[in-house]
Structure formats: structure tokens, C-alpha cells
Amino acid sequence: MSAAYAVLLVDSTSHAIRIEKALVRAGIACRLIPVPRQLSSDCGVCVRVRQEDSAAAQELAAAAGVKIAGFRLLS
Amino acid sequence: MNPTDLIYLDNAATSWPKPPEVAQAMLHSMQQVGANPGRSGHRLSIEAARIVYEAREAVAALFHAPDPLRVVFTANVTQALNLALHGWLRPGDHVVTSGMEHNAVMRPLRALEANGVQVSVVPCSAQGLLDPADVQAALRPNTALVVLNHASNVCGTLLPVGEVGQIARRRGIPFVVDAAQTGGAFPLDMQALGIDMLAFTGHKSMLGPMGTGGLVLGPGVDVERLAPQWQGGTGSRSESEKQPIALPDKYESGTSNAVGIAGLGAAVRWVMAQGVDTIRAHEVALCQQMLDGLLAISGVQVYGPHDAARQTATVSFNIIGMTPSDVGLRLDDEYGVLCRVGLHCAPAAHRTLGTFPGGVVRFGLGVFNTSEQVAAAVAAVSALAREVRP
Ligand SMILES: Cc1ncc(COP(=O)(O)O)c(C=O)c1O
């Protein structure tokens, strides 16, 4: 069974790295991946997390002072 | 002569040697990471971006800046100052600076002046000391910026950035500091000192490689007003042909010097592990030894405050009756003492000190210099001075 994922879209790769650090510190598994083409025309990176972690991930990103440019579930 | 036998006293131009961790980090970046930081989504690109981000964190920590995303990397402090000055000032604005500035400040200001910016240069004493009250008196209703060298690259004199920061803050005027000579060698707390934009260079007392530097933006800086000086790709928002507004991307178009920044990060972490206070104490001791040694030689004139506590570990002097260029050449050839002579890209500061256009001999001490090296350099100057003494 493959996990269900969600992604946090950001405005800068530096923002993605900052979120990654906050999530790693909190023990939430995540991976920076290229933004899936169907989600956004932005060709940068985004932060992928498991769907069950997505609320916590968004909170941690906000607490880290990063504005989330978008949130999407991956089908 | 083996390079390690030389007495390198040109740290005010570029520090050398560096902590071994710096070259190791650069080699790791070249050999193990390689990719373009953050431009692509693969693991090496992301690892490169992580290394750059961690260097931002290190720089922010060094200067007590709250937000690593407001650390903008540039190739050196000159670019950082150009960004701050050209990015902030508009025709009709007034800017205040001192008589001890490097051309990295004066040339952009003179160019801006030609485009309708009013420039006031507050004079300093013959030791390079600035009275904060004179800065206060120079402010006008349209003063949009105060820019100050933290320490003179010519004679080491520390300028009163804390006092000037308070004056600027009371009037709501952003305060830019050129920390080229003090970053890593002198405790620098942007928030406590009231610095809004701190420009640094990686290759001097921060002990990093050449080709690194940046502008640290305090939380109060209005980034809508601060205009980027170059536009282009950032790896983000590529669908748009407009420059992004997110920091640090807004000011960092073009592939960054990831190898150099890896080295800078390692350097700053090394500096913080030693402790800036420990480094400063070592340099104060060396500087006082150098001052005492040179001041005791008859026929030698020493510039600046003659007090290690009031300056960086940069000591400038002349041997009366010998040109600085001759002194520099003979120190190099006969004693293996490497220094910098001349005007040091700072004609304004030399006018203040009364050493324009002849220049001076500058010994720039650094964290890796030793007391034995200082003694040897003093002995070399003493021997040269004896030759020309009447
Ligand atoms: C006070 C000061 N400002 C600016 C600079 C310019 O530094 P860079 O060449 O790294 O831009 C220097 C050093 O040369 C300096 O000492």
C-alpha cells in the first residue's frame, strides 16, 4: 500500500529548507521534491509530507515563520 | 621561503591562513555535492541548498540577526553596500556618512550624488574618531539613510556605531554598517547596536573564502522600498517574468557561489566555536604589543588611536624618510613580512588622517598571528628605521 501524501508549496527553496528543518526537529518525515507539474506552474521545490502529518506540518511551518503559498493533497 | 615561514600581516585585506575546516567544506561541496543549490529538485541540488541555508543560519547567529531568510548573499561587501545604497536611496534623499569610509561606500554615494541624492560627510578627528553629536547635527528632514564604517580599514579606529544607531533609530532613519573589518573579530549584535542593514565580507576576519559576502536585513527594513539591483532566475516562481518578492530570492538572482558559501558557513561556525570574545582578546593583545613596539622606535609615526581597545588589530605607520612602497618591498624581500602599503581604497580616510596622498604601511593582524611574529615585524621595522635615521 503506498502512502497518501500532501505537499506544502512555498515561495523560495530557502523556505522549503527552513520547513524541512522544523519538521525534522519535530520528528515528522518529509521530503523536498520538485513541484508536481499538475499542481503549479512553479518549477521549484515543495515539501512533501504524509497526509496524516499535514496539519502538524502546516502549523510547524507557520511557527517557523514561513508563509505557505499553497497546500495540496497528492492523489 | 616556505609560505608557512612568512609573516602574513595583510589580514585586513584578506585573512590567511584559514581554519582547515573552510577548505574541507569547499572540497566537500565540489566533490560530493556539486549541484546547483535549489535550482533542481534532486537530492544533490537540495543538499547544496541546505548547505547554503545553514551558512545563512551561521551568519545570522554571528550578527544576532533574528531571521536567516534576511541574510542576502553577495560576492563581497562592495556588492552588499551597493545593494543597500542604490536599493534604498532615491533622488531628493539625503544620506549621512563619515570621513573614514572605504570607496565601497564613497563611490556608490558619489554616483548617487550625481543623480540627485544629497550626501553629507561628517568629519572625523586625525585619529579617525567620530563624534556621534556631529552625526546628529548633520541630519535633515529628508535624511533617508545613515551609513557608517564600523572600523577603519586604514588605521583600525572603531567608530561609535551603537551611539549612531541610537540616534538614527530615534529619528526612524535606517542605519547601514560596513562591517568589513569587524565581522568575526569584534562582537556585533545588530539589534543591540540598532543596525538595520549590516554589510559583511566573507574573506577578512570572518575567515571565509574570497567571493563571499552579504547584506543582513534587520526585521525593521522595508523590503518593498529596497530595490533589487539585479534581476533574473532564482529557482522559484519560474512561471513569472516578474522578480519574486520572497526573501532572500528577491536579491539573489543568479546561481550563487555555493562552494564559497559552504566555506563561509564552516568559517563562521569555527569563529563561533572559538568565540568572538576569545578572538578579540587575542587580537587586542597582539595589537597592543605591535603598538607599543612601533611607538618605541624613533623615526616611526603610528596612526590611529594608539590604543588596542579602541581599534581593530590593524596598525598603520610610516618610517619618516622612507616611502611606504619601499618599506613594503623591503619587508617582503628581506624579512618575509607581508603587508599592504598605499591608500587602501580609502582616500577619504587618508585625508582625515593627513596621510593623503603619500599613504601608509599597514600591518593587519589576524587570529592566526603570534606574539613572536609581532616581535619579528617590530624588529624588522626597527632595523629599517635605523638606516634612515639622521
Ligand atoms: C571597510 C571596508 N569596506 C569595504 C571593503 C571592500 O571589501 P570587498 O573587496 O570584500 O568588497 C573593505 C576591504 O577592502 C573594507 O576594509
PDB file of N, CA and C in Angstrom, chain B residues 275-368:
ATOM      1  N   GLY B 275      34.687  31.520  19.762  1.00  0.00           N
ATOM      2  CA  GLY B 275      34.114  32.643  20.499  1.00  0.00           C
ATOM      3  C   GLY B 275      34.715  33.947  19.987  1.00  0.00           C
ATOM      4  N   VAL B 276      33.853  34.854  19.559  1.00  0.00           N
ATOM      5  CA  VAL B 276      34.337  36.145  19.055  1.00  0.00           C
ATOM      6  C   VAL B 276      35.109  36.881  20.159  1.00  0.00           C
ATOM      7  N   ASP B 277      34.656  36.731  21.395  1.00  0.00           N
ATOM      8  CA  ASP B 277      35.347  37.417  22.503  1.00  0.00           C
ATOM      9  C   ASP B 277      36.774  36.902  22.677  1.00  0.00           C
ATOM     10  N   THR B 278      36.943  35.590  22.517  1.00  0.00           N
ATOM     11  CA  THR B 278      38.281  34.996  22.642  1.00  0.00           C
ATOM     12  C   THR B 278      39.182  35.501  21.518  1.00  0.00           C
ATOM     13  N   ILE B 279      38.642  35.537  20.310  1.00  0.00           N
ATOM     14  CA  ILE B 279      39.409  36.024  19.160  1.00  0.00           C
ATOM     15  C   ILE B 279      39.785  37.486  19.374  1.00  0.00           C
ATOM     16  N   ARG B 280      38.799  38.256  19.820  1.00  0.00           N
ATOM     17  CA  ARG B 280      39.043  39.682  20.058  1.00  0.00           C
ATOM     18  C   ARG B 280      40.146  39.867  21.117  1.00  0.00           C
ATOM     19  N   ALA B 281      40.098  39.085  22.183  1.00  0.00           N
ATOM     20  CA  ALA B 281      41.097  39.236  23.251  1.00  0.00           C
ATOM     21  C   ALA B 281      42.503  38.942  22.711  1.00  0.00           C
ATOM     22  N   HIS B 282      42.631  37.900  21.900  1.00  0.00           N
ATOM     23  CA  HIS B 282      43.923  37.568  21.299  1.00  0.00           C
ATOM     24  C   HIS B 282      44.413  38.719  20.424  1.00  0.00           C
ATOM     25  N   GLU B 283      43.504  39.256  19.607  1.00  0.00           N
ATOM     26  CA  GLU B 283      43.904  40.324  18.687  1.00  0.00           C
ATOM     27  C   GLU B 283      44.223  41.629  19.426  1.00  0.00           C
ATOM     28  N   VAL B 284      43.511  41.884  20.506  1.00  0.00           N
ATOM     29  CA  VAL B 284      43.819  43.079  21.305  1.00  0.00           C
ATOM     30  C   VAL B 284      45.243  42.973  21.860  1.00  0.00           C
ATOM     31  N   ALA B 285      45.585  41.783  22.367  1.00  0.00           N
ATOM     32  CA  ALA B 285      46.928  41.598  22.944  1.00  0.00           C
ATOM     33  C   ALA B 285      48.003  41.797  21.873  1.00  0.00           C
ATOM     34  N   LEU B 286      47.787  41.186  20.694  1.00  0.00           N
ATOM     35  CA  LEU B 286      48.768  41.341  19.610  1.00  0.00           C
ATOM     36  C   LEU B 286      48.870  42.799  19.178  1.00  0.00           C
ATOM     37  N   CYS B 287      47.719  43.445  19.086  1.00  0.00           N
ATOM     38  CA  CYS B 287      47.678  44.828  18.608  1.00  0.00           C
ATOM     39  C   CYS B 287      48.420  45.747  19.575  1.00  0.00           C
ATOM     40  N   GLN B 288      48.189  45.541  20.873  1.00  0.00           N
ATOM     41  CA  GLN B 288      48.858  46.407  21.847  1.00  0.00           C
ATOM     42  C   GLN B 288      50.372  46.184  21.796  1.00  0.00           C
ATOM     43  N   GLN B 289      50.773  44.924  21.632  1.00  0.00           N
ATOM     44  CA  GLN B 289      52.201  44.617  21.514  1.00  0.00           C
ATOM     45  C   GLN B 289      52.799  45.320  20.285  1.00  0.00           C
ATOM     46  N   MET B 290      52.044  45.276  19.187  1.00  0.00           N
ATOM     47  CA  MET B 290      52.526  45.933  17.965  1.00  0.00           C
ATOM     48  C   MET B 290      52.603  47.447  18.166  1.00  0.00           C
ATOM     49  N   LEU B 291      51.559  48.019  18.763  1.00  0.00           N
ATOM     50  CA  LEU B 291      51.552  49.471  19.003  1.00  0.00           C
ATOM     51  C   LEU B 291      52.721  49.872  19.888  1.00  0.00           C
ATOM     52  N   ASP B 292      52.888  49.159  20.999  1.00  0.00           N
ATOM     53  CA  ASP B 292      53.968  49.502  21.928  1.00  0.00           C
ATOM     54  C   ASP B 292      55.323  49.379  21.239  1.00  0.00           C
ATOM     55  N   GLY B 293      55.470  48.312  20.449  1.00  0.00           N
ATOM     56  CA  GLY B 293      56.740  48.087  19.757  1.00  0.00           C
ATOM     57  C   GLY B 293      57.040  49.185  18.751  1.00  0.00           C
ATOM     58  N   LEU B 294      56.061  49.542  17.943  1.00  0.00           N
ATOM     59  CA  LEU B 294      56.302  50.545  16.900  1.00  0.00           C
ATOM     60  C   LEU B 294      56.468  51.942  17.507  1.00  0.00           C
ATOM     61  N   LEU B 295      55.671  52.237  18.545  1.00  0.00           N
ATOM     62  CA  LEU B 295      55.747  53.573  19.152  1.00  0.00           C
ATOM     63  C   LEU B 295      57.108  53.810  19.817  1.00  0.00           C
ATOM     64  N   ALA B 296      57.787  52.728  20.175  1.00  0.00           N
ATOM     65  CA  ALA B 296      59.082  52.871  20.850  1.00  0.00           C
ATOM     66  C   ALA B 296      60.228  53.108  19.865  1.00  0.00           C
ATOM     67  N   ILE B 297      59.953  52.997  18.559  1.00  0.00           N
ATOM     68  CA  ILE B 297      61.021  53.171  17.568  1.00  0.00           C
ATOM     69  C   ILE B 297      61.080  54.642  17.168  1.00  0.00           C
ATOM     70  N   SER B 298      62.237  55.264  17.313  1.00  0.00           N
ATOM     71  CA  SER B 298      62.264  56.673  16.924  1.00  0.00           C
ATOM     72  C   SER B 298      62.341  56.745  15.404  1.00  0.00           C
ATOM     73  N   GLY B 299      61.654  57.746  14.856  1.00  0.00           N
ATOM     74  CA  GLY B 299      61.565  57.871  13.412  1.00  0.00           C
ATOM     75  C   GLY B 299      60.393  57.112  12.819  1.00  0.00           C
ATOM     76  N   VAL B 300      59.544  56.552  13.672  1.00  0.00           N
ATOM     77  CA  VAL B 300      58.341  55.876  13.173  1.00  0.00           C
ATOM     78  C   VAL B 300      57.119  56.634  13.669  1.00  0.00           C
ATOM     79  N   GLN B 301      56.217  56.943  12.745  1.00  0.00           N
ATOM     80  CA  GLN B 301      54.969  57.599  13.131  1.00  0.00           C
ATOM     81  C   GLN B 301      53.831  56.599  13.005  1.00  0.00           C
ATOM     82  N   VAL B 302      53.074  56.436  14.088  1.00  0.00           N
ATOM     83  CA  VAL B 302      51.963  55.477  14.105  1.00  0.00           C
ATOM     84  C   VAL B 302      50.649  56.254  14.057  1.00  0.00           C
ATOM     85  N   TYR B 303      49.706  55.797  13.229  1.00  0.00           N
ATOM     86  CA  TYR B 303      48.412  56.486  13.072  1.00  0.00           C
ATOM     87  C   TYR B 303      47.332  55.799  13.894  1.00  0.00           C
ATOM     88  N   GLY B 304      46.204  56.494  14.019  1.00  0.00           N
ATOM     89  CA  GLY B 304      45.083  55.899  14.739  1.00  0.00           C
ATOM     90  C   GLY B 304      45.136  56.199  16.220  1.00  0.00           C
ATOM     91  N   PRO B 305      44.289  55.535  17.006  1.00  0.00           N
ATOM     92  CA  PRO B 305      44.144  55.905  18.424  1.00  0.00           C
ATOM     93  C   PRO B 305      45.270  55.423  19.345  1.00  0.00           C
ATOM     94  N   HIS B 306      46.183  54.594  18.888  1.00  0.00           N
ATOM     95  CA  HIS B 306      47.275  54.077  19.734  1.00  0.00           C
ATOM     96  C   HIS B 306      46.740  53.340  20.956  1.00  0.00           C
ATOM     97  N   ASP B 307      45.610  52.733  20.833  1.00  0.00           N
ATOM     98  CA  ASP B 307      45.005  52.047  21.980  1.00  0.00           C
ATOM     99  C   ASP B 307      44.242  50.845  21.427  1.00  0.00           C
ATOM    100  N   ALA B 308      44.744  49.647  21.751  1.00  0.00           N
ATOM    101  CA  ALA B 308      44.169  48.422  21.169  1.00  0.00           C
ATOM    102  C   ALA B 308      42.685  48.285  21.471  1.00  0.00           C
ATOM    103  N   ALA B 309      42.242  48.865  22.584  1.00  0.00           N
ATOM    104  CA  ALA B 309      40.831  48.726  22.945  1.00  0.00           C
ATOM    105  C   ALA B 309      39.939  49.568  22.046  1.00  0.00           C
ATOM    106  N   ARG B 310      40.508  50.545  21.377  1.00  0.00           N
ATOM    107  CA  ARG B 310      39.688  51.460  20.570  1.00  0.00           C
ATOM    108  C   ARG B 310      39.864  51.221  19.074  1.00  0.00           C
ATOM    109  N   GLN B 311      40.468  50.102  18.733  1.00  0.00           N
ATOM    110  CA  GLN B 311      40.680  49.831  17.320  1.00  0.00           C
ATOM    111  C   GLN B 311      40.674  48.329  17.061  1.00  0.00           C
ATOM    112  N   THR B 312      40.604  47.974  15.779  1.00  0.00           N
ATOM    113  CA  THR B 312      40.817  46.579  15.401  1.00  0.00           C
ATOM    114  C   THR B 312      42.325  46.336  15.407  1.00  0.00           C
ATOM    115  N   ALA B 313      42.729  45.116  15.116  1.00  0.00           N
ATOM    116  CA  ALA B 313      44.150  44.776  15.179  1.00  0.00           C
ATOM    117  C   ALA B 313      44.863  45.165  13.885  1.00  0.00           C
ATOM    118  N   THR B 314      44.536  46.355  13.404  1.00  0.00           N
ATOM    119  CA  THR B 314      45.171  46.893  12.209  1.00  0.00           C
ATOM    120  C   THR B 314      45.956  48.131  12.629  1.00  0.00           C
ATOM    121  N   VAL B 315      47.250  48.125  12.339  1.00  0.00           N
ATOM    122  CA  VAL B 315      48.125  49.208  12.792  1.00  0.00           C
ATOM    123  C   VAL B 315      48.829  49.799  11.570  1.00  0.00           C
ATOM    124  N   SER B 316      48.686  51.107  11.403  1.00  0.00           N
ATOM    125  CA  SER B 316      49.330  51.766  10.270  1.00  0.00           C
ATOM    126  C   SER B 316      50.409  52.722  10.747  1.00  0.00           C
ATOM    127  N   PHE B 317      51.463  52.812   9.942  1.00  0.00           N
ATOM    128  CA  PHE B 317      52.594  53.656  10.366  1.00  0.00           C
ATOM    129  C   PHE B 317      53.386  54.084   9.141  1.00  0.00           C
ATOM    130  N   ASN B 318      54.304  55.010   9.364  1.00  0.00           N
ATOM    131  CA  ASN B 318      55.299  55.357   8.365  1.00  0.00           C
ATOM    132  C   ASN B 318      56.661  55.432   9.026  1.00  0.00           C
ATOM    133  N   ILE B 319      57.687  55.075   8.270  1.00  0.00           N
ATOM    134  CA  ILE B 319      59.058  55.354   8.693  1.00  0.00           C
ATOM    135  C   ILE B 319      59.417  56.689   8.049  1.00  0.00           C
ATOM    136  N   ILE B 320      59.695  57.683   8.893  1.00  0.00           N
ATOM    137  CA  ILE B 320      59.966  59.016   8.351  1.00  0.00           C
ATOM    138  C   ILE B 320      61.226  58.937   7.479  1.00  0.00           C
ATOM    139  N   GLY B 321      61.084  59.433   6.240  1.00  0.00           N
ATOM    140  CA  GLY B 321      62.239  59.417   5.350  1.00  0.00           C
ATOM    141  C   GLY B 321      62.260  58.222   4.400  1.00  0.00           C
ATOM    142  N   MET B 322      61.273  57.376   4.472  1.00  0.00           N
ATOM    143  CA  MET B 322      61.206  56.229   3.571  1.00  0.00           C
ATOM    144  C   MET B 322      59.773  56.128   3.049  1.00  0.00           C
ATOM    145  N   THR B 323      59.597  55.901   1.751  1.00  0.00           N
ATOM    146  CA  THR B 323      58.228  55.833   1.241  1.00  0.00           C
ATOM    147  C   THR B 323      57.603  54.500   1.647  1.00  0.00           C
ATOM    148  N   PRO B 324      56.278  54.500   1.820  1.00  0.00           N
ATOM    149  CA  PRO B 324      55.604  53.254   2.204  1.00  0.00           C
ATOM    150  C   PRO B 324      55.903  52.114   1.221  1.00  0.00           C
ATOM    151  N   SER B 325      55.979  52.430  -0.066  1.00  0.00           N
ATOM    152  CA  SER B 325      56.197  51.350  -1.031  1.00  0.00           C
ATOM    153  C   SER B 325      57.576  50.727  -0.853  1.00  0.00           C
ATOM    154  N   ASP B 326      58.582  51.549  -0.546  1.00  0.00           N
ATOM    155  CA  ASP B 326      59.916  50.992  -0.270  1.00  0.00           C
ATOM    156  C   ASP B 326      59.904  50.124   0.985  1.00  0.00           C
ATOM    157  N   VAL B 327      59.218  50.607   2.002  1.00  0.00           N
ATOM    158  CA  VAL B 327      59.155  49.835   3.250  1.00  0.00           C
ATOM    159  C   VAL B 327      58.503  48.484   2.980  1.00  0.00           C
ATOM    160  N   GLY B 328      57.395  48.502   2.248  1.00  0.00           N
ATOM    161  CA  GLY B 328      56.677  47.250   1.971  1.00  0.00           C
ATOM    162  C   GLY B 328      57.540  46.268   1.200  1.00  0.00           C
ATOM    163  N   LEU B 329      58.238  46.788   0.187  1.00  0.00           N
ATOM    164  CA  LEU B 329      59.072  45.905  -0.639  1.00  0.00           C
ATOM    165  C   LEU B 329      60.211  45.299   0.169  1.00  0.00           C
ATOM    166  N   ARG B 330      60.829  46.114   0.998  1.00  0.00           N
ATOM    167  CA  ARG B 330      61.962  45.609   1.774  1.00  0.00           C
ATOM    168  C   ARG B 330      61.496  44.647   2.876  1.00  0.00           C
ATOM    169  N   LEU B 331      60.347  44.929   3.469  1.00  0.00           N
ATOM    170  CA  LEU B 331      59.819  43.987   4.468  1.00  0.00           C
ATOM    171  C   LEU B 331      59.551  42.626   3.826  1.00  0.00           C
ATOM    172  N   ASP B 332      59.026  42.646   2.625  1.00  0.00           N
ATOM    173  CA  ASP B 332      58.739  41.406   1.901  1.00  0.00           C
ATOM    174  C   ASP B 332      60.048  40.703   1.521  1.00  0.00           C
ATOM    175  N   ASP B 333      60.934  41.427   0.837  1.00  0.00           N
ATOM    176  CA  ASP B 333      62.166  40.813   0.312  1.00  0.00           C
ATOM    177  C   ASP B 333      63.110  40.348   1.412  1.00  0.00           C
ATOM    178  N   GLU B 334      63.319  41.181   2.398  1.00  0.00           N
ATOM    179  CA  GLU B 334      64.399  40.908   3.352  1.00  0.00           C
ATOM    180  C   GLU B 334      63.919  40.229   4.632  1.00  0.00           C
ATOM    181  N   TYR B 335      62.629  40.365   4.944  1.00  0.00           N
ATOM    182  CA  TYR B 335      62.150  39.830   6.233  1.00  0.00           C
ATOM    183  C   TYR B 335      60.972  38.867   6.086  1.00  0.00           C
ATOM    184  N   GLY B 336      60.452  38.719   4.870  1.00  0.00           N
ATOM    185  CA  GLY B 336      59.277  37.845   4.707  1.00  0.00           C
ATOM    186  C   GLY B 336      58.057  38.345   5.446  1.00  0.00           C
ATOM    187  N   VAL B 337      58.003  39.669   5.661  1.00  0.00           N
ATOM    188  CA  VAL B 337      56.838  40.271   6.315  1.00  0.00           C
ATOM    189  C   VAL B 337      55.943  40.856   5.217  1.00  0.00           C
ATOM    190  N   LEU B 338      54.720  40.343   5.121  1.00  0.00           N
ATOM    191  CA  LEU B 338      53.817  40.750   4.049  1.00  0.00           C
ATOM    192  C   LEU B 338      52.756  41.693   4.602  1.00  0.00           C
ATOM    193  N   CYS B 339      52.668  42.879   3.974  1.00  0.00           N
ATOM    194  CA  CYS B 339      51.703  43.866   4.469  1.00  0.00           C
ATOM    195  C   CYS B 339      51.141  44.612   3.273  1.00  0.00           C
ATOM    196  N   ARG B 340      50.349  45.619   3.527  1.00  0.00           N
ATOM    197  CA  ARG B 340      49.820  46.403   2.415  1.00  0.00           C
ATOM    198  C   ARG B 340      50.179  47.860   2.620  1.00  0.00           C
ATOM    199  N   VAL B 341      50.697  48.471   1.559  1.00  0.00           N
ATOM    200  CA  VAL B 341      51.067  49.877   1.633  1.00  0.00           C
ATOM    201  C   VAL B 341      50.179  50.689   0.706  1.00  0.00           C
ATOM    202  N   GLY B 342      50.168  52.001   0.905  1.00  0.00           N
ATOM    203  CA  GLY B 342      49.455  52.877  -0.015  1.00  0.00           C
ATOM    204  C   GLY B 342      48.212  53.468   0.613  1.00  0.00           C
ATOM    205  N   LEU B 343      47.151  53.563  -0.194  1.00  0.00           N
ATOM    206  CA  LEU B 343      45.949  54.283   0.232  1.00  0.00           C
ATOM    207  C   LEU B 343      44.774  53.373   0.566  1.00  0.00           C
ATOM    208  N   HIS B 344      44.905  52.077   0.329  1.00  0.00           N
ATOM    209  CA  HIS B 344      43.921  51.112   0.829  1.00  0.00           C
ATOM    210  C   HIS B 344      42.490  51.412   0.403  1.00  0.00           C
ATOM    211  N   CYS B 345      42.321  51.870  -0.838  1.00  0.00           N
ATOM    212  CA  CYS B 345      40.974  52.135  -1.390  1.00  0.00           C
ATOM    213  C   CYS B 345      40.177  53.110  -0.539  1.00  0.00           C
ATOM    214  N   ALA B 346      40.850  53.958   0.220  1.00  0.00           N
ATOM    215  CA  ALA B 346      40.105  54.828   1.137  1.00  0.00           C
ATOM    216  C   ALA B 346      40.724  56.221   1.173  1.00  0.00           C
ATOM    217  N   PRO B 347      40.627  56.979   0.072  1.00  0.00           N
ATOM    218  CA  PRO B 347      41.235  58.311   0.053  1.00  0.00           C
ATOM    219  C   PRO B 347      40.639  59.233   1.113  1.00  0.00           C
ATOM    220  N   ALA B 348      39.338  59.084   1.384  1.00  0.00           N
ATOM    221  CA  ALA B 348      38.697  59.966   2.376  1.00  0.00           C
ATOM    222  C   ALA B 348      39.335  59.754   3.750  1.00  0.00           C
ATOM    223  N   ALA B 349      39.527  58.491   4.107  1.00  0.00           N
ATOM    224  CA  ALA B 349      40.117  58.192   5.415  1.00  0.00           C
ATOM    225  C   ALA B 349      41.546  58.722   5.482  1.00  0.00           C
ATOM    226  N   HIS B 350      42.288  58.598   4.398  1.00  0.00           N
ATOM    227  CA  HIS B 350      43.663  59.107   4.415  1.00  0.00           C
ATOM    228  C   HIS B 350      43.705  60.624   4.510  1.00  0.00           C
ATOM    229  N   ARG B 351      42.726  61.296   3.907  1.00  0.00           N
ATOM    230  CA  ARG B 351      42.672  62.765   4.055  1.00  0.00           C
ATOM    231  C   ARG B 351      42.435  63.109   5.519  1.00  0.00           C
ATOM    232  N   THR B 352      41.536  62.346   6.164  1.00  0.00           N
ATOM    233  CA  THR B 352      41.243  62.589   7.580  1.00  0.00           C
ATOM    234  C   THR B 352      42.494  62.419   8.429  1.00  0.00           C
ATOM    235  N   LEU B 353      43.272  61.378   8.134  1.00  0.00           N
ATOM    236  CA  LEU B 353      44.456  61.089   8.943  1.00  0.00           C
ATOM    237  C   LEU B 353      45.648  61.956   8.565  1.00  0.00           C
ATOM    238  N   GLY B 354      45.518  62.705   7.460  1.00  0.00           N
ATOM    239  CA  GLY B 354      46.630  63.526   6.994  1.00  0.00           C
ATOM    240  C   GLY B 354      47.688  62.713   6.270  1.00  0.00           C
ATOM    241  N   THR B 355      47.327  61.578   5.739  1.00  0.00           N
ATOM    242  CA  THR B 355      48.293  60.710   5.053  1.00  0.00           C
ATOM    243  C   THR B 355      47.999  60.601   3.565  1.00  0.00           C
ATOM    244  N   PHE B 356      47.214  61.539   3.051  1.00  0.00           N
ATOM    245  CA  PHE B 356      46.927  61.575   1.614  1.00  0.00           C
ATOM    246  C   PHE B 356      47.856  62.580   0.961  1.00  0.00           C
ATOM    247  N   PRO B 357      48.497  62.322  -0.145  1.00  0.00           N
ATOM    248  CA  PRO B 357      48.402  61.122  -0.964  1.00  0.00           C
ATOM    249  C   PRO B 357      49.535  60.125  -0.709  1.00  0.00           C
ATOM    250  N   GLY B 358      50.381  60.391   0.285  1.00  0.00           N
ATOM    251  CA  GLY B 358      51.564  59.543   0.466  1.00  0.00           C
ATOM    252  C   GLY B 358      51.240  58.125   0.876  1.00  0.00           C
ATOM    253  N   GLY B 359      50.202  57.980   1.727  1.00  0.00           N
ATOM    254  CA  GLY B 359      49.823  56.648   2.172  1.00  0.00           C
ATOM    255  C   GLY B 359      50.599  56.196   3.392  1.00  0.00           C
ATOM    256  N   VAL B 360      50.366  54.971   3.783  1.00  0.00           N
ATOM    257  CA  VAL B 360      50.984  54.409   4.993  1.00  0.00           C
ATOM    258  C   VAL B 360      51.371  52.963   4.726  1.00  0.00           C
ATOM    259  N   VAL B 361      52.080  52.392   5.711  1.00  0.00           N
ATOM    260  CA  VAL B 361      52.320  50.950   5.748  1.00  0.00           C
ATOM    261  C   VAL B 361      51.308  50.369   6.728  1.00  0.00           C
ATOM    262  N   ARG B 362      50.613  49.329   6.312  1.00  0.00           N
ATOM    263  CA  ARG B 362      49.559  48.781   7.174  1.00  0.00           C
ATOM    264  C   ARG B 362      49.867  47.338   7.560  1.00  0.00           C
ATOM    265  N   PHE B 363      49.919  47.100   8.870  1.00  0.00           N
ATOM    266  CA  PHE B 363      50.013  45.746   9.400  1.00  0.00           C
ATOM    267  C   PHE B 363      48.610  45.321   9.850  1.00  0.00           C
ATOM    268  N   GLY B 364      48.043  44.381   9.167  1.00  0.00           N
ATOM    269  CA  GLY B 364      46.722  43.862   9.543  1.00  0.00           C
ATOM    270  C   GLY B 364      46.897  42.526  10.236  1.00  0.00           C
ATOM    271  N   LEU B 365      46.747  42.548  11.562  1.00  0.00           N
ATOM    272  CA  LEU B 365      46.941  41.314  12.335  1.00  0.00           C
ATOM    273  C   LEU B 365      45.675  40.471  12.308  1.00  0.00           C
ATOM    274  N   GLY B 366      45.861  39.179  12.499  1.00  0.00           N
ATOM    275  CA  GLY B 366      44.711  38.279  12.483  1.00  0.00           C
ATOM    276  C   GLY B 366      44.830  37.222  13.555  1.00  0.00           C
ATOM    277  N   VAL B 367      43.800  36.402  13.611  1.00  0.00           N
ATOM    278  CA  VAL B 367      43.676  35.432  14.702  1.00  0.00           C
ATOM    279  C   VAL B 367      44.816  34.418  14.692  1.00  0.00           C
ATOM    280  N   PHE B 368      45.415  34.171  13.528  1.00  0.00           N
ATOM    281  CA  PHE B 368      46.487  33.169  13.487  1.00  0.00           C
ATOM    282  C   PHE B 368      47.881  33.775  13.653  1.00  0.00           C
TER     283      PHE B 368
END
